[in-house]
Amino acid sequence: MTELTEPDHPTAQPAPEWPQARGQDIRDPQVAQATARLFDLPGMPAAEHEAVYNVLHDELLAALNSEPTDSEPTGSEKAGGAA
């Protein structure tokens, strides 16, 4: 006879596989700082994830609305196009 695993037993639920973040590709320091909080999520209780995502949202929105700090031309400026 097969023994059933109780729902609260640690082996009853598979552990999620968290993707590895590629923070080195982020050139904007505000965005890099905001997304760095995501590295802590795997070790946090799920009940705390919402607060992290809310702060992340607010910080990314602030970065989006701020003046760019990168002086490198955008793709259209490199190609000689007008913005």
Short mmCIF file of the C-alpha atoms (twelve columns), coordinates in Angstrom:
data_MODEL
# 
_entry.id   MODEL 
# 
loop_
_atom_site.group_PDB 
_atom_site.id 
_atom_site.type_symbol 
_atom_site.label_atom_id 
_atom_site.label_alt_id 
_atom_site.label_comp_id 
_atom_site.label_asym_id 
_atom_site.label_seq_id 
_atom_site.Cartn_x 
_atom_site.Cartn_y 
_atom_site.Cartn_z 
_atom_site.pdbx_PDB_model_num 
ATOM 1  C CA . MET A 1  0.000  0.000  0.000   1 
ATOM 2  C CA . THR A 2  1.275  3.490  -0.866  1 
ATOM 3  C CA . GLU A 3  1.690  5.921  1.977   1 
ATOM 4  C CA . LEU A 4  0.336  9.426  1.361   1 
ATOM 5  C CA . THR A 5  2.339  12.459 2.357   1 
ATOM 6  C CA . GLU A 6  0.609  14.942 4.609   1 
ATOM 7  C CA . PRO A 7  0.035  18.373 2.960   1 
ATOM 8  C CA . ASP A 8  2.081  20.187 5.635   1 
ATOM 9  C CA . HIS A 9  5.074  17.903 5.230   1 
ATOM 10 C CA . PRO A 10 8.070  19.666 3.568   1 
ATOM 11 C CA . THR A 11 8.290  17.040 0.829   1 
ATOM 12 C CA . ALA A 12 4.634  17.423 -0.108  1 
ATOM 13 C CA . GLN A 13 5.302  20.596 -2.138  1 
ATOM 14 C CA . PRO A 14 8.159  20.966 -4.613  1 
ATOM 15 C CA . ALA A 15 10.542 23.839 -3.904  1 
ATOM 16 C CA . PRO A 16 10.337 26.589 -6.531  1 
ATOM 17 C CA . GLU A 17 13.377 27.125 -8.702  1 
ATOM 18 C CA . TRP A 18 14.338 30.806 -8.583  1 
ATOM 19 C CA . PRO A 19 15.944 32.185 -11.741 1 
ATOM 20 C CA . GLN A 20 19.391 33.651 -11.406 1 
ATOM 21 C CA . ALA A 21 19.243 37.420 -11.769 1 
ATOM 22 C CA . ARG A 22 21.608 39.048 -14.206 1 
ATOM 23 C CA . GLY A 23 22.273 42.299 -12.378 1 
ATOM 24 C CA . GLN A 24 25.468 42.997 -14.308 1 
ATOM 25 C CA . ASP A 25 23.375 43.875 -17.389 1 
ATOM 26 C CA . ILE A 26 21.625 46.757 -15.608 1 
ATOM 27 C CA . ARG A 27 23.388 50.042 -16.354 1 
ATOM 28 C CA . ASP A 28 21.039 52.400 -14.508 1 
ATOM 29 C CA . PRO A 29 22.093 52.604 -10.830 1 
ATOM 30 C CA . GLN A 30 18.547 53.345 -9.601  1 
ATOM 31 C CA . VAL A 31 17.173 50.281 -11.361 1 
ATOM 32 C CA . ALA A 32 20.069 48.109 -10.179 1 
ATOM 33 C CA . GLN A 33 19.495 49.193 -6.581  1 
ATOM 34 C CA . ALA A 34 15.747 48.557 -6.810  1 
ATOM 35 C CA . THR A 35 16.038 45.118 -8.395  1 
ATOM 36 C CA . ALA A 36 18.762 44.025 -5.949  1 
ATOM 37 C CA . ARG A 37 15.973 43.449 -3.404  1 
ATOM 38 C CA . LEU A 38 14.747 40.552 -5.528  1 
ATOM 39 C CA . PHE A 39 17.793 38.486 -4.492  1 
ATOM 40 C CA . ASP A 40 16.330 38.262 -0.969  1 
ATOM 41 C CA . LEU A 41 12.941 36.866 -2.055  1 
ATOM 42 C CA . PRO A 42 13.810 33.133 -2.063  1 
ATOM 43 C CA . GLY A 43 14.634 33.249 1.652   1 
ATOM 44 C CA . MET A 44 11.632 35.319 2.668   1 
ATOM 45 C CA . PRO A 45 8.191  34.071 3.675   1 
ATOM 46 C CA . ALA A 46 5.674  34.459 0.852   1 
ATOM 47 C CA . ALA A 47 3.589  36.768 3.045   1 
ATOM 48 C CA . GLU A 48 6.392  39.369 2.834   1 
ATOM 49 C CA . HIS A 49 6.757  39.248 -0.962  1 
ATOM 50 C CA . GLU A 50 3.950  41.751 -1.583  1 
ATOM 51 C CA . ALA A 51 5.733  44.451 0.416   1 
ATOM 52 C CA . VAL A 52 8.960  43.865 -1.526  1 
ATOM 53 C CA . TYR A 53 7.115  44.079 -4.850  1 
ATOM 54 C CA . ASN A 54 5.341  47.284 -3.756  1 
ATOM 55 C CA . VAL A 55 8.647  48.959 -2.878  1 
ATOM 56 C CA . LEU A 56 10.175 47.661 -6.118  1 
ATOM 57 C CA . HIS A 57 7.279  49.103 -8.115  1 
ATOM 58 C CA . ASP A 58 7.607  52.510 -6.459  1 
ATOM 59 C CA . GLU A 59 11.381 52.644 -6.949  1 
ATOM 60 C CA . LEU A 60 11.171 51.589 -10.602 1 
ATOM 61 C CA . LEU A 61 8.463  54.172 -11.224 1 
ATOM 62 C CA . ALA A 62 10.665 56.860 -9.648  1 
ATOM 63 C CA . ALA A 63 13.590 55.745 -11.833 1 
ATOM 64 C CA . LEU A 64 11.393 55.854 -14.916 1 
ATOM 65 C CA . ASN A 65 10.236 59.388 -14.114 1 
ATOM 66 C CA . SER A 66 13.709 60.718 -13.294 1 
ATOM 67 C CA . GLU A 67 16.214 62.219 -15.696 1 
ATOM 68 C CA . PRO A 68 18.574 59.633 -17.212 1 
ATOM 69 C CA . THR A 69 22.025 59.477 -15.626 1 
ATOM 70 C CA . ASP A 70 23.576 57.683 -18.599 1 
ATOM 71 C CA . SER A 71 25.067 60.106 -21.122 1 
ATOM 72 C CA . GLU A 72 25.512 57.446 -23.814 1 
ATOM 73 C CA . PRO A 73 23.334 58.181 -26.871 1 
ATOM 74 C CA . THR A 74 20.255 56.061 -27.462 1 
ATOM 75 C CA . GLY A 75 19.831 53.837 -30.509 1 
ATOM 76 C CA . SER A 76 18.080 56.529 -32.589 1 
ATOM 77 C CA . GLU A 77 20.734 59.137 -31.739 1 
ATOM 78 C CA . LYS A 78 23.534 56.732 -32.715 1 
ATOM 79 C CA . ALA A 79 21.883 56.178 -36.090 1 
ATOM 80 C CA . GLY A 80 21.563 59.933 -36.645 1 
ATOM 81 C CA . GLY A 81 17.771 59.955 -36.251 1 
ATOM 82 C CA . ALA A 82 15.894 62.741 -34.532 1 
ATOM 83 C CA . ALA A 83 14.180 62.029 -31.234 1 
# 
